[in-house]
mmCIF file of C-alpha atoms in Angstrom:
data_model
loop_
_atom_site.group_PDB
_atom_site.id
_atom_site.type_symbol
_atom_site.label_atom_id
_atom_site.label_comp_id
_atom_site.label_asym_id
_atom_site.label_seq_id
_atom_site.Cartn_x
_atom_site.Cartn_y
_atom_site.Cartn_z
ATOM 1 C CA UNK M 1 31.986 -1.942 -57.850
ATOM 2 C CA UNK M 2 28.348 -2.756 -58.240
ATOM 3 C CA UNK M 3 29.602 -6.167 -57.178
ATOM 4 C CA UNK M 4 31.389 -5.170 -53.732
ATOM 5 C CA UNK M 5 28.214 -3.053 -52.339
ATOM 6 C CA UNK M 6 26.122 -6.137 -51.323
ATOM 7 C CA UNK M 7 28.760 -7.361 -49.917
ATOM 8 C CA UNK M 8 29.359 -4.307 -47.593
ATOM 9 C CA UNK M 9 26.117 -4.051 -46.746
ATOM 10 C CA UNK M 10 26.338 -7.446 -45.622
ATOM 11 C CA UNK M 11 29.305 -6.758 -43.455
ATOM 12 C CA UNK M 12 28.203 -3.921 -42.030
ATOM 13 C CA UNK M 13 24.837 -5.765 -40.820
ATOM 14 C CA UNK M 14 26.957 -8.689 -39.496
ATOM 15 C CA UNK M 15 29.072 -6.333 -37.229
ATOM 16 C CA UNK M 16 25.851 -4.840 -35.957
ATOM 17 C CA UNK M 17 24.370 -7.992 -35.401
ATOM 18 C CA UNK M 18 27.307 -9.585 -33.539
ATOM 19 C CA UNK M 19 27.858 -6.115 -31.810
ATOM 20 C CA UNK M 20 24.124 -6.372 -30.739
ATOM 21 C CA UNK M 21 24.405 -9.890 -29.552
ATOM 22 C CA UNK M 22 27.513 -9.419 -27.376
ATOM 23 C CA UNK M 23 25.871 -6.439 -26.134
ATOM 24 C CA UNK M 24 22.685 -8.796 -25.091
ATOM 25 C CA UNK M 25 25.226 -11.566 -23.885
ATOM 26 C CA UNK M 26 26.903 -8.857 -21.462
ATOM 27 C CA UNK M 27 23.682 -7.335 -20.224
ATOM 28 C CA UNK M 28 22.609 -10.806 -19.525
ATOM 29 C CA UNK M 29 25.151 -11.485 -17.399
ATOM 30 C CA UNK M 30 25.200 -8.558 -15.703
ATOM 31 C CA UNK M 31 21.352 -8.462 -14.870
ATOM 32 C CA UNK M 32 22.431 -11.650 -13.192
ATOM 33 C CA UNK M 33 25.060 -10.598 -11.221
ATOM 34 C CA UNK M 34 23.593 -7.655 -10.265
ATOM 35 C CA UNK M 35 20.199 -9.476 -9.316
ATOM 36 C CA UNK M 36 21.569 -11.752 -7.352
ATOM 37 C CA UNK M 37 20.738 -10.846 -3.818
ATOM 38 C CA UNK M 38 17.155 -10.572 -5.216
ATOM 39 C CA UNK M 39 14.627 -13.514 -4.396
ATOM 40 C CA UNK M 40 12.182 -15.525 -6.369
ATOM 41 C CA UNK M 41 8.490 -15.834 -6.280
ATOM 42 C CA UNK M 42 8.464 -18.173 -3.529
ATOM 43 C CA UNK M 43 10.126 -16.017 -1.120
ATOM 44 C CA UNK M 44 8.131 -12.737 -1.068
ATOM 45 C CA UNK M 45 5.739 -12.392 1.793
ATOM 46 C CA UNK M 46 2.858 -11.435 0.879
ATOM 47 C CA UNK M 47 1.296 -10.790 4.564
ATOM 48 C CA UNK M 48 3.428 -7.423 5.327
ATOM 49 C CA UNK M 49 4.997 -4.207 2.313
ATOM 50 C CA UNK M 50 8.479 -4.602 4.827
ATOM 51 C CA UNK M 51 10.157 -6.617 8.072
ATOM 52 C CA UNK M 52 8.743 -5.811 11.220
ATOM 53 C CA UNK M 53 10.065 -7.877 14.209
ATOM 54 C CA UNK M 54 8.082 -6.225 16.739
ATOM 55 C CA UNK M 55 4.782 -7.193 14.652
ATOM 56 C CA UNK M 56 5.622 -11.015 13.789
ATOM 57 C CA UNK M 57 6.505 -10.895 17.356
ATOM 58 C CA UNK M 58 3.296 -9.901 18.354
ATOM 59 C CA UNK M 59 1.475 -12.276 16.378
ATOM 60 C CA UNK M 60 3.470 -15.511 17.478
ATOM 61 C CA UNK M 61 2.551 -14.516 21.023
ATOM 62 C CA UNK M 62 -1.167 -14.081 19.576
ATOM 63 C CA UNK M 63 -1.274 -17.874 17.878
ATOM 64 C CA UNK M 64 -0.067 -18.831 21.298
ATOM 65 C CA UNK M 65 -3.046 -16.664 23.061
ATOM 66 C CA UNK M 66 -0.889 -14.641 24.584
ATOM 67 C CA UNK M 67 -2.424 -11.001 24.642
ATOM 68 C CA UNK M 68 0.036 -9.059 26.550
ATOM 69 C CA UNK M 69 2.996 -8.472 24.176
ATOM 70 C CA UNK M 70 0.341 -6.855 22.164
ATOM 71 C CA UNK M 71 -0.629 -4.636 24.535
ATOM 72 C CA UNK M 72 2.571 -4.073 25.322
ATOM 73 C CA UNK M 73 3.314 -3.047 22.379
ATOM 74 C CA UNK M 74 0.614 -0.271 21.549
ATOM 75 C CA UNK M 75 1.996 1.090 24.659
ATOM 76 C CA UNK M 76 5.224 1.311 23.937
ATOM 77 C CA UNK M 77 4.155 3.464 20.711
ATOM 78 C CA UNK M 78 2.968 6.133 22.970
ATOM 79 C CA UNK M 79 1.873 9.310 20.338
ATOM 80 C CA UNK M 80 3.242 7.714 17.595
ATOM 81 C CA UNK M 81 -0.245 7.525 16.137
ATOM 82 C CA UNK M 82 1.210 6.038 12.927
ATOM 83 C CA UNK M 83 2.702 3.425 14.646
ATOM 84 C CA UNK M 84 -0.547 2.789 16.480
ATOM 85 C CA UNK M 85 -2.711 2.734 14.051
ATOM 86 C CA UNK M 86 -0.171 0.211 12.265
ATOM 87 C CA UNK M 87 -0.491 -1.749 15.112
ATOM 88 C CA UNK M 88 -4.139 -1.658 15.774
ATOM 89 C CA UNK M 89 -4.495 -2.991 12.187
ATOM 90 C CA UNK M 90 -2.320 -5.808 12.159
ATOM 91 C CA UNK M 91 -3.797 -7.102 15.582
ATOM 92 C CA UNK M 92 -7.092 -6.706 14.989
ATOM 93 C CA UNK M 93 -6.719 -8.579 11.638
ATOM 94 C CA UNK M 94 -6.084 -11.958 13.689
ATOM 95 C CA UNK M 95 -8.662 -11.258 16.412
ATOM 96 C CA UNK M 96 -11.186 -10.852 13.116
ATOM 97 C CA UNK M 97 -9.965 -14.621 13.075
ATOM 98 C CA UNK M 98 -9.603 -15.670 16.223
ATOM 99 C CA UNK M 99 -11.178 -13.339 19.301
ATOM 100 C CA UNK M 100 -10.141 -15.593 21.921
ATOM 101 C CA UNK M 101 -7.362 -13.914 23.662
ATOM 102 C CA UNK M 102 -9.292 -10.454 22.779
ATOM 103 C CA UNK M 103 -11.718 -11.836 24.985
ATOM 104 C CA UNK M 104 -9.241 -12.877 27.891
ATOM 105 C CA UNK M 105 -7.609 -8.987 27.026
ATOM 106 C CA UNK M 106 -11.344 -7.082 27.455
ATOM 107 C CA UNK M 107 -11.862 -9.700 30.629
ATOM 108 C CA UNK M 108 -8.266 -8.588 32.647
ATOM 109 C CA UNK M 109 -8.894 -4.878 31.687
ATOM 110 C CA UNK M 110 -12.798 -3.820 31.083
ATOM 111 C CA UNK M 111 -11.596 -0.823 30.206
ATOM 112 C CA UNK M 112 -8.369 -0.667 28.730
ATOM 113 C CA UNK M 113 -8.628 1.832 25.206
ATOM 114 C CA UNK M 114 -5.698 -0.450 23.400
ATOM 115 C CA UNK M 115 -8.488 -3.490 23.775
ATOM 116 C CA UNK M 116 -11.406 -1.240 22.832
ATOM 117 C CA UNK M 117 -10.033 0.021 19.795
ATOM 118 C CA UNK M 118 -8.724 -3.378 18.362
ATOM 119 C CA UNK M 119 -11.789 -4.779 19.075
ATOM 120 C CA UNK M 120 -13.956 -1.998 17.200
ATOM 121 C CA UNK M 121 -11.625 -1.972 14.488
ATOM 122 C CA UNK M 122 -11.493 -6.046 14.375
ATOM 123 C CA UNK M 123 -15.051 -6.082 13.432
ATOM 124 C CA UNK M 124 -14.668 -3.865 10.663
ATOM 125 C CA UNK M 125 -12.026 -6.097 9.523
ATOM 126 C CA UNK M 126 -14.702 -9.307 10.125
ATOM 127 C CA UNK M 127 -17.196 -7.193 8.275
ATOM 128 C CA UNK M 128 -14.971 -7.187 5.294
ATOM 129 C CA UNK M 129 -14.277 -10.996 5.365
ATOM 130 C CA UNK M 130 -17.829 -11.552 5.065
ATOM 131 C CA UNK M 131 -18.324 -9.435 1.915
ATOM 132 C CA UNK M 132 -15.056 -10.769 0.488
ATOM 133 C CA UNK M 133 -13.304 -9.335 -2.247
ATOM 134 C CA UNK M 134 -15.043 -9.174 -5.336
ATOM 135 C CA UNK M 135 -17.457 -6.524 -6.954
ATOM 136 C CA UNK M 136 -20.181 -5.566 -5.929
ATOM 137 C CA UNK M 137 -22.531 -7.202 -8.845
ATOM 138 C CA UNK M 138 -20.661 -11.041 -7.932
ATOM 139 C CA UNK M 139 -21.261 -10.480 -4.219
ATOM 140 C CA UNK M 140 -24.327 -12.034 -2.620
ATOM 141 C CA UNK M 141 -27.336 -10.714 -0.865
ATOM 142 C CA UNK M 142 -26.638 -12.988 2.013
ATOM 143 C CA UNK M 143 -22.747 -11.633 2.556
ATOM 144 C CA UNK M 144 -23.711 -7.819 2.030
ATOM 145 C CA UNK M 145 -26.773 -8.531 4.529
ATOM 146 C CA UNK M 146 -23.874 -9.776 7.035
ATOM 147 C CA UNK M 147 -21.361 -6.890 6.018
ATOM 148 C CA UNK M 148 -23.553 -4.247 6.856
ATOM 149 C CA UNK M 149 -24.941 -5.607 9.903
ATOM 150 C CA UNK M 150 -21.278 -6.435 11.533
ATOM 151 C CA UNK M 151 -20.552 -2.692 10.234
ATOM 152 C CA UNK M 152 -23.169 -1.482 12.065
ATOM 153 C CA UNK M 153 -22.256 -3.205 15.589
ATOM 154 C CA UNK M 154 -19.192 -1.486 14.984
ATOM 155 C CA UNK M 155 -20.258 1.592 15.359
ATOM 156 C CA UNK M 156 -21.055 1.583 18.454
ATOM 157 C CA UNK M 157 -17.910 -0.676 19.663
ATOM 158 C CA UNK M 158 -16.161 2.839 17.909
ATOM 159 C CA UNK M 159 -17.923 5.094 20.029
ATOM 160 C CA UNK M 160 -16.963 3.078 23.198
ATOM 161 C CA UNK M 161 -13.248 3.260 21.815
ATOM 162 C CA UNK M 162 -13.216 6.841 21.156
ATOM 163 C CA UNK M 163 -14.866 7.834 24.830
ATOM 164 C CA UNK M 164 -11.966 5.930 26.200
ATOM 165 C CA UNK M 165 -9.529 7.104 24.049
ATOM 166 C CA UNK M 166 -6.371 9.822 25.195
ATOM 167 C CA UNK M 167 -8.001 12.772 23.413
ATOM 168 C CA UNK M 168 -5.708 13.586 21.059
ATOM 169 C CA UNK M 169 -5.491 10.140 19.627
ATOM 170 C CA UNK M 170 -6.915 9.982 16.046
ATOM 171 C CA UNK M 171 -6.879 6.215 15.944
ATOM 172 C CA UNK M 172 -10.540 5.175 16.987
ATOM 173 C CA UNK M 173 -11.977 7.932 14.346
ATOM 174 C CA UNK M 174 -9.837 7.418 11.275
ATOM 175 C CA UNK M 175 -10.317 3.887 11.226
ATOM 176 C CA UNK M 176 -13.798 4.329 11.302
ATOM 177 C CA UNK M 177 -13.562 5.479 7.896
ATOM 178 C CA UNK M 178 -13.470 2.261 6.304
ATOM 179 C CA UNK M 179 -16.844 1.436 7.774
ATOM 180 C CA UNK M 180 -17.830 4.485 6.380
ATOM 181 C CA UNK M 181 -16.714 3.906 2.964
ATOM 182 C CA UNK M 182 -18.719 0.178 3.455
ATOM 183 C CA UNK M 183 -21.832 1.571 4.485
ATOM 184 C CA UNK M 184 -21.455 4.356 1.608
ATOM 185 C CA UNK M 185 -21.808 7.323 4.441
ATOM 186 C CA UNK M 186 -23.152 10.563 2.612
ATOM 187 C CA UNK M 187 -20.008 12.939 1.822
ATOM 188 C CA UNK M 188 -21.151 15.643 5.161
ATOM 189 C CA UNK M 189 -20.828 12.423 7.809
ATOM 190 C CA UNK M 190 -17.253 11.419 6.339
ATOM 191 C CA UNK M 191 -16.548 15.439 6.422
ATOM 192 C CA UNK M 192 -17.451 15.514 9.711
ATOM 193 C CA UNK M 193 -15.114 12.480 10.702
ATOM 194 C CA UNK M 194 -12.166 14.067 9.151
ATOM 195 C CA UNK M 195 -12.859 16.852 11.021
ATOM 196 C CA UNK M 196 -11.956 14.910 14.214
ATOM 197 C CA UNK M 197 -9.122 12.948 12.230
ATOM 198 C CA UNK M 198 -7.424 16.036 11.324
ATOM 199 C CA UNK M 199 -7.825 18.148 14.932
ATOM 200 C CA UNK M 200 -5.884 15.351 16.372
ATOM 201 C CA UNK M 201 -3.235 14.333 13.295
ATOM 202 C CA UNK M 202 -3.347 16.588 10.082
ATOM 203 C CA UNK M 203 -0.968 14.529 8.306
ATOM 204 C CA UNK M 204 -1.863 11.224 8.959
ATOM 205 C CA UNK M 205 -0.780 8.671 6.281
ATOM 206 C CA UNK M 206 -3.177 5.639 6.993
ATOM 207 C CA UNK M 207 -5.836 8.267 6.974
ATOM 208 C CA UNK M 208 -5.368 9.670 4.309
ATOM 209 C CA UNK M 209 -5.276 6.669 2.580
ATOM 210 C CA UNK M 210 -8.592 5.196 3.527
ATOM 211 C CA UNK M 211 -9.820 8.663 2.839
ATOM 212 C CA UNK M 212 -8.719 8.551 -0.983
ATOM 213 C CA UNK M 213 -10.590 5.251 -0.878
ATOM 214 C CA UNK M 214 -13.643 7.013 0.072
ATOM 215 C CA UNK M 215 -13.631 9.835 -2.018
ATOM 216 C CA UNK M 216 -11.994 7.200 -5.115
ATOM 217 C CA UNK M 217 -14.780 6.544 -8.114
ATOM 218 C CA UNK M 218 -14.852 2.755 -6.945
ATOM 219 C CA UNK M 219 -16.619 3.492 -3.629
ATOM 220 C CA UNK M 220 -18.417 7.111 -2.547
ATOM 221 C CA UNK M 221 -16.730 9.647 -4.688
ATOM 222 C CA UNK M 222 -15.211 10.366 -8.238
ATOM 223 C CA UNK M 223 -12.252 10.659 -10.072
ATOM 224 C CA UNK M 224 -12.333 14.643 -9.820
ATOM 225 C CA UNK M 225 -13.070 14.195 -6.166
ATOM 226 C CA UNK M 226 -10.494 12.011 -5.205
ATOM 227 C CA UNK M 227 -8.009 14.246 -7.325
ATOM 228 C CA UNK M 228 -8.679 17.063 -5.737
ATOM 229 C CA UNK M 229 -8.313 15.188 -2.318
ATOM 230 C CA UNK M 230 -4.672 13.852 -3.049
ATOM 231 C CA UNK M 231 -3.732 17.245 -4.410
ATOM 232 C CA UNK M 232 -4.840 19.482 -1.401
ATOM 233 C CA UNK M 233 -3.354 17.217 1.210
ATOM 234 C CA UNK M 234 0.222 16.953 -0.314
ATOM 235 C CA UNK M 235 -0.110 20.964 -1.154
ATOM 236 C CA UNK M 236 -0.223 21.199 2.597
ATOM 237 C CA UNK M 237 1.344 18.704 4.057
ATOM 238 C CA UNK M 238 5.342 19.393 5.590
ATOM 239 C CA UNK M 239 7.742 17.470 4.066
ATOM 240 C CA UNK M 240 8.922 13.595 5.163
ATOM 241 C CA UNK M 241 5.056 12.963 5.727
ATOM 242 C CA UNK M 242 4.314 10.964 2.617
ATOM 243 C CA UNK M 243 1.280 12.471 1.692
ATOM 244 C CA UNK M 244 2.960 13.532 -1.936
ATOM 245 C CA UNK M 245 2.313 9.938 -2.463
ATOM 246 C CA UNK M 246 -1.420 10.250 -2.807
ATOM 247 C CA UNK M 247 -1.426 12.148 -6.502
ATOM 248 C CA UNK M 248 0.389 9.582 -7.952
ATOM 249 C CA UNK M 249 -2.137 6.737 -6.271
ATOM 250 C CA UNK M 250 -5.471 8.333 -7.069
ATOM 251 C CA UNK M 251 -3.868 8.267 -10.574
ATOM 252 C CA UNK M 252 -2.875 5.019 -10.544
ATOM 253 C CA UNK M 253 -6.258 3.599 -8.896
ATOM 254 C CA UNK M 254 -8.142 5.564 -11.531
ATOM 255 C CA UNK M 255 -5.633 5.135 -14.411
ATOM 256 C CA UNK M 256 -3.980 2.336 -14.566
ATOM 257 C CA UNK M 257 -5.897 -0.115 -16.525
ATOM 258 C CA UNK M 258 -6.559 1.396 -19.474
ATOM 259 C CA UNK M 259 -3.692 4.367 -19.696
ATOM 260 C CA UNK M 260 -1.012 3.398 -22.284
ATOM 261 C CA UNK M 261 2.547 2.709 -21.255
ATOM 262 C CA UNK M 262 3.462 5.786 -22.332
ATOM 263 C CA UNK M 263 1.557 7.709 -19.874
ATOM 264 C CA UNK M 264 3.586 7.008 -16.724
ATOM 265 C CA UNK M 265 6.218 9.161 -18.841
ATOM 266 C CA UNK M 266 4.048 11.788 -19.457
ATOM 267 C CA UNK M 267 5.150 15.330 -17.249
ATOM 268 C CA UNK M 268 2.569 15.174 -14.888
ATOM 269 C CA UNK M 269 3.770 11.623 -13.972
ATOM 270 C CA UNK M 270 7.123 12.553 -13.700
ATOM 271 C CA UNK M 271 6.482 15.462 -11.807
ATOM 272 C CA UNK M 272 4.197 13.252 -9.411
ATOM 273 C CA UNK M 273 6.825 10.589 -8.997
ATOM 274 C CA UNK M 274 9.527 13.062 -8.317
ATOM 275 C CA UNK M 275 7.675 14.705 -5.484
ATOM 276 C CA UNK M 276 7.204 11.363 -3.917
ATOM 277 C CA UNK M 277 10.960 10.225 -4.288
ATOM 278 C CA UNK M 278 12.125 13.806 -2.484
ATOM 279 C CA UNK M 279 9.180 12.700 0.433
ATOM 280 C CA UNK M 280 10.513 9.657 0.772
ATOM 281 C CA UNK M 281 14.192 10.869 0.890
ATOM 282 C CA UNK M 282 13.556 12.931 4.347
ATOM 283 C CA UNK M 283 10.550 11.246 5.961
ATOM 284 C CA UNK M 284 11.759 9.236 9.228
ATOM 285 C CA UNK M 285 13.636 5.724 9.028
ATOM 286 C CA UNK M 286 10.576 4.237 11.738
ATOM 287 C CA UNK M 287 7.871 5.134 9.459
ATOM 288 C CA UNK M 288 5.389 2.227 8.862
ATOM 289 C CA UNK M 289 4.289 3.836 5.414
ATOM 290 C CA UNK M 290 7.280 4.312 3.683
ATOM 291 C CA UNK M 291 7.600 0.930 2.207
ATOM 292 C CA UNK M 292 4.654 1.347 0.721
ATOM 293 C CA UNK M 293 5.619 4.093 -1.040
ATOM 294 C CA UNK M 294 8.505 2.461 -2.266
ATOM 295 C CA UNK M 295 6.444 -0.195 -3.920
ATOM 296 C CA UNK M 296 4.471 2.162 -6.077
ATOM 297 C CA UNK M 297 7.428 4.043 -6.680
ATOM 298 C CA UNK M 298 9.379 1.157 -7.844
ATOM 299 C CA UNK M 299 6.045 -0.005 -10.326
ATOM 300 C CA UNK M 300 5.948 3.732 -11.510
ATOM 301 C CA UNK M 301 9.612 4.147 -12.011
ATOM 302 C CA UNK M 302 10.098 1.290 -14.222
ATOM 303 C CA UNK M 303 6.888 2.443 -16.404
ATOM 304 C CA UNK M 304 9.154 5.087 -17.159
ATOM 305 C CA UNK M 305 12.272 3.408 -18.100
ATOM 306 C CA UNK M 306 13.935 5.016 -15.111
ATOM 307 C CA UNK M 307 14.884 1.170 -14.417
ATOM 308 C CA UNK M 308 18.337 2.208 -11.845
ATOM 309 C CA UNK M 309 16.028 4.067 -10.096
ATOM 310 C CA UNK M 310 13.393 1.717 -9.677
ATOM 311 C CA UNK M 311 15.949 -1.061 -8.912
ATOM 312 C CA UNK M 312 17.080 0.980 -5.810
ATOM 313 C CA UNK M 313 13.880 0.893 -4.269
ATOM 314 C CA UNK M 314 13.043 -2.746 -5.308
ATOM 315 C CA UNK M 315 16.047 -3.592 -3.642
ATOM 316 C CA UNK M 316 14.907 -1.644 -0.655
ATOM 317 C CA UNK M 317 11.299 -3.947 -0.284
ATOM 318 C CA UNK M 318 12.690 -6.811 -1.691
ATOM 319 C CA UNK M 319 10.975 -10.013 0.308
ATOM 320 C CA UNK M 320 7.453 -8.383 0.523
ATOM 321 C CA UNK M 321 5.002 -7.822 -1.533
ATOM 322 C CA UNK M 322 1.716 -6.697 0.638
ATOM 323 C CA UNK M 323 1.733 -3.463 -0.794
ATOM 324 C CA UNK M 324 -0.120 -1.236 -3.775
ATOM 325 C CA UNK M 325 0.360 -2.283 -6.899
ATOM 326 C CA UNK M 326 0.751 -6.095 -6.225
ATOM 327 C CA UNK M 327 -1.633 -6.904 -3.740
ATOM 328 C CA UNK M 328 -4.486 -6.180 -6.350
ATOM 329 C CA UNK M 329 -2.997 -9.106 -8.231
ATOM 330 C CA UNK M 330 -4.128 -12.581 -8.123
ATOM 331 C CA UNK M 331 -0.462 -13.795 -7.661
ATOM 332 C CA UNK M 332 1.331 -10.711 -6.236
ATOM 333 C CA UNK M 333 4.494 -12.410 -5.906
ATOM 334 C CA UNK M 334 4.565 -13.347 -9.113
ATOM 335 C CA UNK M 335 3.802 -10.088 -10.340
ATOM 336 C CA UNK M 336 6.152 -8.230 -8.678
ATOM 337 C CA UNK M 337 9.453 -10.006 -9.583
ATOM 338 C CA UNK M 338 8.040 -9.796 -13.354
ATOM 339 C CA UNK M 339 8.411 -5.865 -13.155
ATOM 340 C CA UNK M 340 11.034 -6.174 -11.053
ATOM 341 C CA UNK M 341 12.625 -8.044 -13.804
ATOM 342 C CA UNK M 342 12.184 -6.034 -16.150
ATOM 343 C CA UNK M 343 14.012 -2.918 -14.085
ATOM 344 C CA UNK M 344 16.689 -5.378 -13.944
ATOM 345 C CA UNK M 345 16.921 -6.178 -17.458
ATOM 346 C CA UNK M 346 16.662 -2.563 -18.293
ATOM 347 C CA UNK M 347 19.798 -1.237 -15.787
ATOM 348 C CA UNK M 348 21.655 -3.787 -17.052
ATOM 349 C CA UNK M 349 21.420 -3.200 -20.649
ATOM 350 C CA UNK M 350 22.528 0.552 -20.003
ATOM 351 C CA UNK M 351 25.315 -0.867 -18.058
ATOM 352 C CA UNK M 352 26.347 -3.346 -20.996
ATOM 353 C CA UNK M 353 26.519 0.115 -22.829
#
């Protein structure tokens, strides 16, 4: 008898072990069939967080200088102040590059607001080309004396903006707040701008979200500050506005790095990430923001092994990658498909049984 238990012991680890390896086999292929519609590295755009026709559109006729679809354009979004702002970003990153056509724009229509505010806004986004990226301690004298000085024109190019502005449009203040955050504004002057953000549009995502950045420790604030900043504005916000999302990333911003795996499954995490996924379930197909959303929510969700979950929305972004959490990466592309990967691997292992 004493003979014979080795040798069941032996079995018994054999049929695991082959049990385990067809199990592995299985999920392998299915991870591959089911990932198959996904694409590599080399095919995520890393200029934009989803498509946008109208947008690429846009900027073709920009390369060609051809200002007038662009203006076209901001019209066409009428009160959609998300949508403007959107837009107002996205052109007046080229014209931080090339003015030219901005120029020919301001020269057919001295006083057209749409040209105003890109142009105000367009040197806030030359201001930050000048600084660059990096921290503060590996940036030069030379490009912070530049970066404060094209902040500082901007100003007034703002205050032009916002006198020619419709009066309920939020645009030519909330993107002020950037140069606010560069210039390190004292806490009463950016209360006083969101004061004229908020009369005009309470629950504006983009403003929020340079807000957070404000009040984040990285730039003016603190981690308590920019807590209690995310937390008020989803406590009031109406549902289908996104703002639920900013909890989640003033923890991740202030988290991230050195929180343990583990933490993303903590209950305040999953309480944070659930409140996001029910905003994102009713807020309006056009949004411009909810893509972004998705990104973070896909990251987050496969932190906590929730990997069907997170596959949905990777599936839903899938092809861009200029979003939160992968745009703070060197290689963002590369980043993104590794998580992505692993939500894959994980779905398909529960679906190998």
């Amino acid at each position: 008898m004493s003979g014979i238990l080795p040798l069941i012991v032996i079995a018994v680890m054999l049929f695991f072990w082959l049990r385990s390896r067809q199990r592995a086999k299985r999920a392998e292929g299915l991870a591959a069939e089911i990932g198959a519609s996904l694409l590599p590295p080399e095919r995520q755009s890393t200029d934009r967080a989803y498509p946008d026709p109208e947008a690429e559109a846009v900027l073709a006729a920009l390369s060609r200088g051809e200002w007038q679809p662009a203006a076209q354009a901001l019209a066409a979004a009428g009160t959609d102040w998300e949508r403007r702002s959107y837009l107002v970003g996205v052109v007046a990153a080229r014209a931080a590059e090339d003015d030219t056509w901005l120029r020919a724009w301001q020269a057919a229509r001295p006083d057209d607001p749409d040209a105003a505010v890109v142009h105000a806004d367009a040197k806030v986004s030359l201001a930050w080309k000048i600084r660059g990226g990096g921290w503060a301690k590996d940036t030069s004298a030379e490009r912070f004396a530049g970066f404060h000085r094209v902040l500082r024109e901007a100003r007034e190019d703002f205050a032009r903006a916002a006198s020619l502005a419709q009066p309920g449009d939020p645009t030519p203040y909330l993107l002020q707040i950037p140069l606010y955050k560069g210039l390190s504004a004292p806490h009463e002057a950016l209360r006083q701008l969101w004061a004229e953000v908020t009369a005009r549009a309470p629950y504006h995502y983009e403003a929020h979200w340079y807000a957070l950045q404000y009040w984040s420790a990285k730039w003016c604030g603190s981690m308590e500050l920019a807590r209690d900043f995310a937390a008020q504005a989803a406590a009031a916000a109406p549902r289908g506005s996104l703002l639920t999302m900013f909890p989640l990333v003033s923890w991740y911003e202030h988290n991230d790095d050195e929180a343990p795996d583990e933490a993303y499954g903590w209950p305040e995490m999953k309480a944070l990430t659930e409140a996001a996924l029910a905003d994102v379930a009713v807020a309006r197909p056009g949004h411009p923001r909810v893509a972004e959303v998705r990104h973070l929510l896909a990251y987050c969700l496969t932190k906590q092994g929730r990997h069907e979950a997170a596959l949905e929305q990777f599936r839903l972004v899938d092809g861009y990658v200029g979003a939160l959490p992968w745009r703070y990466y060197s290689d963002p592309a590369e980043v993104y498909c590794h998580v992505r990967a692993v939500a894959l691997k994980g779905a398909a292992s529960r679906a190998a049984g």
